[in-house]
Short mmCIF file of C-alpha atoms and ligand atoms in Angstrom, two decimals:
data_model
loop_
_atom_site.label_atom_id
_atom_site.label_comp_id
_atom_site.label_asym_id
_atom_site.label_seq_id
_atom_site.Cartn_x
_atom_site.Cartn_y
_atom_site.Cartn_z
CA MET P 1 30.38 12.47 19.77
CA SER P 2 30.59 13.16 16.07
CA GLU P 3 30.37 16.70 14.66
CA THR P 4 27.02 17.85 13.30
CA SER P 5 26.54 18.03 9.57
CA ILE P 6 24.07 18.53 6.78
CA ASP P 7 23.04 15.92 4.26
CA ILE P 8 23.23 16.24 0.47
CA ARG P 9 19.88 18.05 0.42
CA GLY P 10 20.96 20.58 3.03
CA VAL P 11 19.08 18.98 5.91
CA PRO P 12 20.82 19.07 9.32
CA VAL P 13 22.07 15.83 10.88
CA SER P 14 23.36 15.65 14.44
CA TYR P 15 25.79 12.86 13.63
CA GLY P 16 28.30 14.14 11.12
CA ASP P 17 30.50 11.17 10.29
CA ALA P 18 30.87 11.08 6.51
CA ASP P 19 30.81 7.29 6.24
CA ALA P 20 27.70 7.11 8.39
CA LEU P 21 25.94 9.71 6.24
CA ALA P 22 26.96 7.86 3.08
CA GLY P 23 25.47 4.66 4.51
CA PHE P 24 22.27 6.50 5.38
CA GLU P 25 22.05 7.79 1.81
CA ARG P 26 22.47 4.26 0.45
CA ALA P 27 19.63 3.09 2.68
CA LEU P 28 17.49 6.05 1.62
CA LEU P 29 18.10 5.37 -2.07
CA ALA P 30 17.09 1.73 -1.58
CA PHE P 31 13.96 2.97 0.19
CA GLN P 32 13.15 5.41 -2.62
CA CYS P 33 13.67 3.10 -5.58
CA TYR P 34 12.83 -0.24 -3.93
CA VAL P 35 16.10 -1.76 -5.10
CA GLY P 36 18.39 -3.32 -2.56
CA ASP P 37 17.76 -3.68 1.13
CA PRO P 38 17.53 -0.54 3.26
CA MET P 39 17.54 -2.64 6.41
CA ALA P 40 20.82 -4.30 5.46
CA GLU P 41 22.37 -0.88 4.77
CA LEU P 42 21.15 0.44 8.11
CA LYS P 43 22.38 -2.62 9.93
CA SER P 44 25.79 -2.14 8.37
CA VAL P 45 25.89 1.56 9.27
CA LEU P 46 24.75 0.94 12.82
CA SER P 47 27.33 -1.77 13.37
CA GLU P 48 29.99 0.89 12.81
CA HIS P 49 28.06 3.81 14.26
CA PRO P 50 25.77 2.54 17.03
CA ASP P 51 25.02 6.10 18.21
CA PHE P 52 23.78 7.31 14.83
CA LEU P 53 20.36 8.49 15.94
CA LEU P 54 18.91 9.09 12.48
CA ALA P 55 19.74 5.55 11.37
CA HIS P 56 17.85 4.15 14.38
CA LEU P 57 14.86 6.30 13.44
CA PHE P 58 15.04 5.12 9.84
CA LYS P 59 15.23 1.50 10.95
CA ALA P 60 12.21 1.99 13.19
CA PHE P 61 10.10 3.46 10.42
CA ALA P 62 11.17 0.87 7.84
CA LEU P 63 9.96 -1.81 10.22
CA TYR P 64 6.70 -0.03 11.06
CA SER P 65 5.94 0.47 7.38
CA SER P 66 5.84 -3.29 6.83
CA SER P 67 2.33 -3.19 8.37
CA GLU P 68 3.15 -6.37 10.31
CA LYS P 69 2.90 -6.54 14.08
CA ARG P 70 5.96 -8.79 14.36
CA PHE P 71 8.10 -6.04 12.82
CA ALA P 72 6.41 -3.33 14.86
CA LEU P 73 7.77 -5.02 17.96
CA ALA P 74 11.27 -4.84 16.50
CA ALA P 75 10.63 -1.24 15.51
CA LYS P 76 9.86 -0.41 19.11
CA SER P 77 13.35 -1.43 20.20
CA SER P 78 14.91 0.78 17.49
CA LEU P 79 12.70 3.60 18.68
CA GLN P 80 13.77 3.04 22.27
CA ARG P 81 17.42 3.21 21.22
CA ALA P 82 16.68 6.45 19.36
CA ALA P 83 14.99 7.81 22.50
CA GLU P 84 18.11 7.02 24.53
CA LEU P 85 20.09 9.10 22.04
CA ALA P 86 17.57 11.96 22.15
CA PRO P 87 19.89 14.33 24.05
CA GLN P 88 22.00 14.59 20.90
CA ALA P 89 19.01 15.14 18.59
CA ASN P 90 18.67 18.33 16.62
CA PRO P 91 15.14 19.79 16.26
CA ARG P 92 14.54 17.88 13.01
CA GLU P 93 15.46 14.56 14.58
CA ALA P 94 13.45 15.38 17.68
CA ARG P 95 10.41 15.85 15.42
CA LEU P 96 11.05 12.50 13.75
CA LEU P 97 11.35 10.83 17.14
CA SER P 98 8.12 12.47 18.21
CA ALA P 99 6.39 11.40 14.98
CA PHE P 100 7.45 7.77 15.21
CA SER P 101 6.58 7.65 18.90
CA ARG P 102 3.05 8.63 17.90
CA LEU P 103 3.12 5.99 15.18
CA ASP P 104 4.13 3.46 17.82
CA ASP P 105 1.08 4.57 19.81
CA GLY P 106 -1.10 3.89 16.76
CA ASP P 107 -1.63 7.60 16.14
CA TRP P 108 -0.84 7.84 12.44
CA GLN P 109 -2.48 11.22 12.02
CA GLY P 110 -0.46 12.64 14.90
CA ALA P 111 2.71 11.21 13.38
CA CYS P 112 1.96 12.89 10.07
CA GLN P 113 1.25 16.20 11.80
CA GLN P 114 4.67 16.04 13.44
CA ILE P 115 6.31 15.38 10.11
CA ASP P 116 4.42 18.22 8.48
CA ALA P 117 5.75 20.55 11.17
CA LEU P 118 9.23 19.22 10.37
CA LEU P 119 8.74 19.79 6.65
CA ILE P 120 7.93 23.46 7.22
CA GLU P 121 11.48 23.90 8.48
CA HIS P 122 13.14 21.25 6.28
CA PRO P 123 11.09 20.77 3.11
CA THR P 124 13.88 18.82 1.44
CA ASP P 125 13.92 16.12 4.12
CA ALA P 126 13.41 13.24 1.70
CA PHE P 127 13.22 10.60 4.41
CA ALA P 128 10.58 12.46 6.41
CA LEU P 129 8.54 13.17 3.29
CA GLN P 130 8.53 9.58 2.11
CA SER P 131 7.68 8.33 5.58
CA ALA P 132 4.64 10.58 5.73
CA HIS P 133 3.67 9.61 2.17
CA LEU P 134 3.59 5.94 3.17
CA MET P 135 1.61 6.75 6.30
CA ASP P 136 -0.84 8.75 4.18
CA PHE P 137 -1.24 5.69 2.00
CA PHE P 138 -1.81 3.35 4.93
CA GLN P 139 -4.58 5.55 6.26
CA GLY P 140 -6.15 6.33 2.89
CA ASP P 141 -5.44 10.06 3.10
CA ALA P 142 -5.63 10.88 -0.60
CA LEU P 143 -5.54 14.63 -0.08
CA ASN P 144 -2.26 14.49 1.78
CA LEU P 145 -0.80 11.95 -0.63
CA ARG P 146 -1.03 14.88 -3.02
CA ASN P 147 -0.93 18.00 -0.86
CA ARG P 148 1.83 17.07 1.56
CA VAL P 149 4.14 16.63 -1.43
CA ALA P 150 2.81 19.79 -3.08
CA ARG P 151 3.61 21.81 0.03
CA VAL P 152 7.33 21.02 -0.22
CA LEU P 153 7.75 20.88 -4.00
CA PRO P 154 8.60 24.58 -4.42
CA HIS P 155 11.78 23.84 -2.46
CA TRP P 156 12.83 20.97 -4.71
CA HIS P 157 14.67 21.52 -7.97
CA ALA P 158 15.97 19.34 -10.76
CA ASP P 159 19.41 19.25 -9.17
CA THR P 160 18.17 18.33 -5.68
CA PRO P 161 19.17 14.70 -5.09
CA GLY P 162 16.06 12.53 -5.28
CA TYR P 163 13.92 15.14 -7.06
CA GLY P 164 12.42 12.51 -9.37
CA TYR P 165 11.23 10.40 -6.44
CA VAL P 166 9.39 13.40 -5.05
CA LEU P 167 7.73 13.92 -8.43
CA SER P 168 6.65 10.26 -8.35
CA MET P 169 5.05 10.73 -4.95
CA TYR P 170 3.27 13.80 -6.24
CA ALA P 171 2.08 11.89 -9.31
CA PHE P 172 0.58 9.14 -7.18
CA GLY P 173 -1.09 11.69 -4.92
CA LEU P 174 -2.58 13.46 -7.92
CA GLU P 175 -3.87 10.16 -9.24
CA GLU P 176 -5.52 9.29 -5.92
CA CYS P 177 -7.17 12.73 -6.09
CA ASN P 178 -8.49 11.85 -9.56
CA GLU P 179 -6.31 14.41 -11.36
CA TYR P 180 -5.36 11.89 -13.98
CA ALA P 181 -3.88 14.05 -16.75
CA LYS P 182 -1.67 16.01 -14.40
CA ALA P 183 -0.68 12.83 -12.58
CA GLU P 184 0.47 11.22 -15.81
CA SER P 185 2.39 14.29 -16.88
CA ILE P 186 4.25 14.44 -13.56
CA ALA P 187 4.91 10.67 -13.63
CA ASP P 188 6.38 11.09 -17.11
CA GLN P 189 8.70 13.79 -15.77
CA ALA P 190 9.85 11.44 -13.03
CA LEU P 191 10.40 8.60 -15.49
CA ALA P 192 12.40 10.89 -17.77
CA ILE P 193 14.78 11.37 -14.84
CA ASN P 194 14.90 7.67 -14.00
CA PRO P 195 13.05 5.09 -16.11
CA LYS P 196 13.45 2.60 -13.27
CA ASP P 197 11.59 4.81 -10.80
CA VAL P 198 8.99 2.21 -9.86
CA TRP P 199 6.80 4.61 -7.88
CA GLY P 200 6.59 6.67 -11.07
CA VAL P 201 5.79 3.55 -13.11
CA HIS P 202 3.17 2.71 -10.52
CA ALA P 203 1.58 6.18 -10.59
CA LYS P 204 1.28 6.11 -14.38
CA THR P 205 -0.14 2.59 -14.25
CA HIS P 206 -2.78 3.74 -11.79
CA VAL P 207 -3.81 6.49 -14.19
CA MET P 208 -4.29 3.94 -16.95
CA GLU P 209 -6.22 1.63 -14.63
CA MET P 210 -8.58 4.32 -13.42
CA THR P 211 -9.21 5.72 -16.90
CA GLY P 212 -9.71 2.33 -18.53
CA ARG P 213 -6.74 2.56 -20.88
CA VAL P 214 -6.22 -1.17 -20.80
CA ASP P 215 -4.24 -1.63 -24.01
CA ASP P 216 -2.05 1.35 -23.15
CA GLY P 217 -1.48 -0.15 -19.73
CA ILE P 218 -0.45 -3.55 -21.05
CA ARG P 219 1.82 -1.95 -23.62
CA PHE P 220 3.39 0.37 -21.06
CA MET P 221 4.01 -2.33 -18.49
CA THR P 222 5.19 -5.09 -20.80
CA SER P 223 7.41 -2.87 -22.92
CA ARG P 224 9.41 -1.76 -19.90
CA VAL P 225 9.21 -4.76 -17.64
CA ASP P 226 13.00 -4.69 -17.31
CA ASP P 227 12.70 -1.27 -15.69
CA TRP P 228 10.27 -2.21 -12.93
CA SER P 229 10.52 -5.90 -12.26
CA PRO P 230 13.96 -7.49 -11.90
CA ASP P 231 15.35 -7.30 -8.39
CA ASN P 232 12.76 -4.78 -7.33
CA ASN P 233 10.94 -5.02 -4.02
CA PHE P 234 7.86 -3.33 -5.45
CA ALA P 235 7.61 -5.58 -8.51
CA LEU P 236 4.91 -7.82 -7.06
CA HIS P 237 2.46 -4.96 -6.79
CA ASN P 238 3.20 -3.77 -10.30
CA TRP P 239 2.69 -7.32 -11.62
CA TRP P 240 -0.66 -7.19 -9.84
CA HIS P 241 -1.49 -4.03 -11.77
CA LEU P 242 -0.57 -5.71 -15.05
CA CYS P 243 -2.89 -8.57 -14.11
CA LEU P 244 -5.75 -6.10 -13.63
CA PHE P 245 -5.32 -5.01 -17.23
CA TYR P 246 -5.40 -8.64 -18.36
CA LEU P 247 -8.50 -9.16 -16.24
CA ASP P 248 -10.22 -6.40 -18.12
CA LYS P 249 -9.28 -8.15 -21.36
CA GLY P 250 -10.55 -11.47 -20.04
CA ASP P 251 -7.09 -12.96 -20.52
CA VAL P 252 -7.13 -15.43 -17.66
CA ASP P 253 -4.23 -17.47 -19.03
CA SER P 254 -1.90 -14.47 -18.79
CA ILE P 255 -3.04 -13.75 -15.25
CA LEU P 256 -2.51 -17.28 -14.02
CA SER P 257 0.81 -17.48 -15.80
CA ILE P 258 1.98 -14.28 -14.08
CA PHE P 259 0.60 -15.53 -10.80
CA ASP P 260 2.54 -18.77 -11.01
CA ASP P 261 5.75 -17.23 -12.36
CA GLN P 262 5.90 -13.96 -10.44
CA LEU P 263 3.44 -13.96 -7.57
CA ALA P 264 3.50 -17.47 -6.17
CA PRO P 265 3.00 -17.13 -2.41
CA ASN P 266 5.49 -18.35 0.12
CA ALA P 267 5.46 -18.55 3.88
CA GLU P 268 7.74 -15.55 4.25
CA ASP P 269 5.42 -13.16 2.40
CA ILE P 270 4.43 -10.12 4.38
CA SER P 271 0.75 -9.29 4.48
CA ILE P 272 0.90 -6.35 2.09
CA ALA P 273 2.24 -8.76 -0.55
CA LEU P 274 -0.20 -11.49 0.32
CA LEU P 275 -3.15 -9.16 0.07
CA ASP P 276 -2.53 -8.34 -3.59
CA LEU P 277 -2.39 -12.05 -4.38
CA THR P 278 -5.63 -12.57 -2.49
CA ALA P 279 -7.40 -9.67 -4.14
CA LEU P 280 -6.39 -10.85 -7.60
CA LEU P 281 -7.64 -14.38 -7.01
CA TRP P 282 -10.82 -13.09 -5.36
CA ARG P 283 -11.58 -11.00 -8.45
CA LEU P 284 -11.25 -14.12 -10.57
CA ARG P 285 -13.50 -16.07 -8.22
CA LEU P 286 -16.15 -13.35 -8.38
CA LEU P 287 -16.34 -14.26 -12.06
CA ASP P 288 -16.50 -18.00 -11.26
CA ILE P 289 -13.11 -18.58 -12.87
CA ASP P 290 -11.32 -21.79 -11.91
CA ILE P 291 -8.10 -20.93 -10.08
CA GLY P 292 -7.18 -24.42 -8.92
CA ASN P 293 -5.68 -24.57 -5.46
CA ARG P 294 -4.04 -21.15 -5.61
CA MET P 295 -6.31 -19.47 -3.08
CA ALA P 296 -5.92 -22.42 -0.74
CA ASN P 297 -2.18 -21.89 -0.80
CA VAL P 298 -2.64 -18.22 0.00
CA ALA P 299 -5.17 -18.97 2.75
CA ASP P 300 -2.73 -21.41 4.33
CA ILE P 301 -0.25 -18.57 4.81
CA TRP P 302 -2.87 -16.16 6.10
CA ALA P 303 -3.84 -18.80 8.64
CA THR P 304 -0.32 -18.84 10.06
CA LYS P 305 -0.60 -15.11 10.72
CA THR P 306 -3.95 -14.88 12.45
CA SER P 307 -2.93 -15.32 16.05
CA ALA P 308 0.03 -12.94 15.84
CA GLU P 309 -1.16 -10.37 13.33
CA ALA P 310 -4.95 -10.07 13.43
CA GLY P 311 -6.13 -6.64 14.48
CA HIS P 312 -2.87 -4.94 13.63
CA TYR P 313 -4.00 -3.51 10.30
CA ALA P 314 -7.58 -3.85 9.09
CA PHE P 315 -6.66 -3.80 5.40
CA ASN P 316 -4.65 -6.98 5.89
CA ASP P 317 -7.38 -8.65 7.95
CA PHE P 318 -9.99 -7.99 5.27
CA HIS P 319 -7.94 -9.77 2.65
CA ALA P 320 -7.28 -12.71 4.95
CA ALA P 321 -11.05 -12.94 5.36
CA LEU P 322 -11.56 -13.04 1.59
CA ALA P 323 -9.09 -15.91 1.27
CA PHE P 324 -10.79 -17.88 4.05
CA ALA P 325 -14.24 -17.18 2.62
CA ASP P 326 -13.30 -18.33 -0.84
CA CYS P 327 -11.83 -21.55 0.56
CA ASP P 328 -14.94 -22.14 2.67
CA ARG P 329 -12.89 -22.12 5.85
CA ALA P 330 -15.49 -21.19 8.43
CA ASP P 331 -13.33 -21.94 11.43
CA GLU P 332 -10.45 -19.78 10.24
CA LEU P 333 -12.83 -16.92 9.46
CA ALA P 334 -14.33 -17.16 12.92
CA GLU P 335 -10.89 -17.31 14.46
CA LEU P 336 -9.85 -14.21 12.54
CA LYS P 337 -12.93 -12.29 13.62
CA HIS P 338 -12.41 -13.34 17.21
CA ALA P 339 -8.74 -12.35 17.15
CA VAL P 340 -9.47 -8.95 15.60
CA THR P 341 -12.22 -8.32 18.14
CA ALA P 342 -9.93 -9.28 21.00
CA ALA P 343 -7.06 -7.11 19.73
CA ASN P 344 -9.44 -4.25 19.17
CA ALA P 345 -10.42 -4.11 22.81
CA ASN P 346 -7.12 -2.45 23.66
CA ALA P 347 -6.37 -0.86 20.30
CA PRO P 348 -5.46 2.83 20.03
CA ALA P 349 -8.21 5.12 18.79
CA GLN P 350 -7.36 5.33 15.10
CA LEU P 351 -6.81 1.60 14.73
CA LYS P 352 -9.94 0.89 16.74
CA SER P 353 -11.91 3.08 14.37
CA MET P 354 -10.47 1.23 11.36
CA ASN P 355 -11.30 -2.14 12.86
CA THR P 356 -14.74 -1.19 14.13
CA ASN P 357 -15.98 0.76 11.15
CA ILE P 358 -14.25 -1.03 8.29
CA GLY P 359 -12.32 -4.20 9.11
CA LEU P 360 -14.77 -6.14 11.24
CA PRO P 361 -17.86 -5.30 9.12
CA LEU P 362 -15.97 -6.46 6.03
CA ILE P 363 -14.94 -9.70 7.73
CA GLU P 364 -18.61 -10.25 8.58
CA ALA P 365 -19.60 -9.51 5.00
CA ALA P 366 -17.08 -12.12 3.85
CA GLU P 367 -18.61 -14.58 6.31
CA PHE P 368 -22.07 -14.02 4.85
CA TYR P 369 -20.65 -14.49 1.37
CA ARG P 370 -19.04 -17.77 2.36
CA ARG P 371 -22.32 -19.04 3.76
CA GLY P 372 -24.15 -18.13 0.57
CA GLU P 373 -26.15 -15.46 2.38
CA TYR P 374 -25.63 -13.05 -0.46
CA ALA P 375 -28.27 -10.48 0.47
CA ALA P 376 -26.58 -10.06 3.85
CA ALA P 377 -23.17 -9.94 2.18
CA LEU P 378 -24.47 -7.26 -0.16
CA GLU P 379 -25.70 -5.24 2.77
CA GLY P 380 -22.39 -5.69 4.62
CA PHE P 381 -20.12 -4.74 1.74
CA SER P 382 -22.38 -1.82 0.77
CA ALA P 383 -22.46 -0.40 4.28
CA VAL P 384 -18.68 -0.05 4.29
CA ARG P 385 -17.86 0.85 0.70
CA ASP P 386 -18.07 4.62 0.91
CA LYS P 387 -16.04 4.94 4.08
CA ALA P 388 -13.49 2.24 3.27
CA ARG P 389 -10.94 4.88 2.34
CA GLU P 390 -10.20 5.09 6.05
CA PHE P 391 -8.44 1.71 6.13
CA GLY P 392 -5.95 2.61 3.45
CA GLY P 393 -5.01 1.25 0.08
CA SER P 394 -5.62 2.82 -3.30
CA HIS P 395 -8.84 3.33 -5.23
CA ALA P 396 -7.81 0.40 -7.41
CA GLN P 397 -7.30 -1.87 -4.41
CA ARG P 398 -10.53 -0.86 -2.68
CA ASP P 399 -12.40 -1.49 -5.92
CA VAL P 400 -12.54 -5.11 -4.79
CA ILE P 401 -15.32 -4.04 -2.41
CA THR P 402 -17.46 -2.70 -5.23
CA LEU P 403 -16.87 -5.82 -7.27
CA SER P 404 -17.92 -7.89 -4.26
CA ILE P 405 -21.08 -5.82 -3.90
CA ILE P 406 -22.00 -6.38 -7.52
CA GLU P 407 -21.48 -10.13 -7.37
CA SER P 408 -23.27 -10.43 -4.02
CA ALA P 409 -26.21 -8.56 -5.52
CA ARG P 410 -26.19 -10.77 -8.61
CA ARG P 411 -26.11 -13.93 -6.54
CA ALA P 412 -28.86 -12.61 -4.29
CA GLY P 413 -30.99 -12.03 -7.36
CA HIS P 414 -30.92 -8.27 -6.90
CA LYS P 415 -30.13 -7.48 -10.51
CA ARG P 416 -31.19 -3.89 -10.27
CA THR P 417 -28.74 -3.30 -7.40
CA ALA P 418 -25.95 -5.08 -9.29
CA ARG P 419 -26.55 -2.89 -12.36
CA HIS P 420 -26.66 0.19 -10.12
CA TYR P 421 -23.18 -0.42 -8.74
CA LEU P 422 -21.83 -1.46 -12.11
CA ALA P 423 -22.99 1.79 -13.66
CA ASP P 424 -20.31 4.00 -12.15
CA ARG P 425 -17.62 1.71 -13.60
CA GLN P 426 -19.31 1.81 -16.98
CA MET P 427 -19.49 5.61 -16.86
CA ALA P 428 -15.87 6.01 -15.72
CA THR P 429 -14.41 3.48 -18.15
CA PRO P 430 -16.88 2.97 -21.00
CA GLU P 431 -14.42 0.77 -22.91
CA SER P 432 -14.06 -1.67 -20.02
CA GLY P 433 -14.34 -5.27 -21.13
CA LEU P 434 -14.72 -6.35 -17.53
CA ALA P 435 -17.78 -4.17 -17.07
CA ASP P 436 -19.30 -5.64 -20.23
CA ARG P 437 -18.73 -9.18 -19.02
CA ILE P 438 -20.15 -8.43 -15.60
CA ALA P 439 -23.18 -6.82 -17.24
CA MET P 440 -23.73 -10.02 -19.25
CA ARG P 441 -23.48 -12.12 -16.08
CA ILE P 442 -26.09 -9.96 -14.41
CA GLY P 443 -28.35 -10.34 -17.43
FE1 FE2 T 501 -1.16 0.33 -6.88
#
């Protein structure tokens, strides 16, 4: 048994081997800045230190946070190994084990409550904080994306290792709570510490997206592409954001060029990558823009996931449905709906709520859209829109529902309804070129 220790932020660790702790910090840094491979670091550490409880917990969460069922199964074995080592756990690690056990049970809220209790005692636990931040994102908990970080920030200082990454989390939380000016200011502070802090880049980009600063957004993203793109695991999502700015400009060539050069799907893509590709192409299709066979390629990959993944995370399922609908694949849509329904029968409460209230109704709305039953699609998308927060994602990502409502209404001949839902975009971002073009389509 190794001596106990504290990490570089003063947080107690039951396993005190210096090399093991250094390996954990390397994994944590990769997790924070999306550069490198935290799993490879953890694997390396655990090969030398198989009883390092905290590394097993980290590995479990990293796998759960993929939002893929196939990795959740692997996460369970890491969690079981951590549970075997529980007798050596300190109270902090026991809380983490308790939190991730709840996560394994599908109880994301319970997991976050456990981590909040941990953060009262150890507010500089960077791993616990980031884990909860990601869980807040996956369950659309905007208030805690902001407030959970705010509750620990008084304990963080400029010389606390990883301070900038905590500011980035706070900036994103502020943005999701519509505090745009403060969000941008905090993101700028984070980027002053580390210009390659991609969560900070992302938070600032969201501010520009939500406030309609399209030219600023393109300038910001393109002028510092070397900071956020090369060798970065989060680059795909930030390319997606850049494409949204080009969409507002009506610059389809730039979007398709980025898609082909940076976003081209492959069979290994995890769903949270695939969904951004899908959402981007769907937005183009809502405008009747020719995208060639790109959505078909994306749908092909979604189809390989249905039997194993459907029902695991409603946000993923919804995007799979959009891909199938756009490609007129009735059988694959039906298969998806059937698989989600079957998985939902034994789903834990929170997931069941997501599937029942959000995921399945959206899949049905996509089915109506595919069949050209646009009035029914309008009704389906509209019924879910204002509660869709529950299935996670950002405001910018969930905006695809509103855009689908508007186009369904237009195609159904319900111009007044289409204009109604377009109006809040026009009020929020009066300079939006996209809103102007949609308004012209509605007529
Ligand atoms: Fe985003």
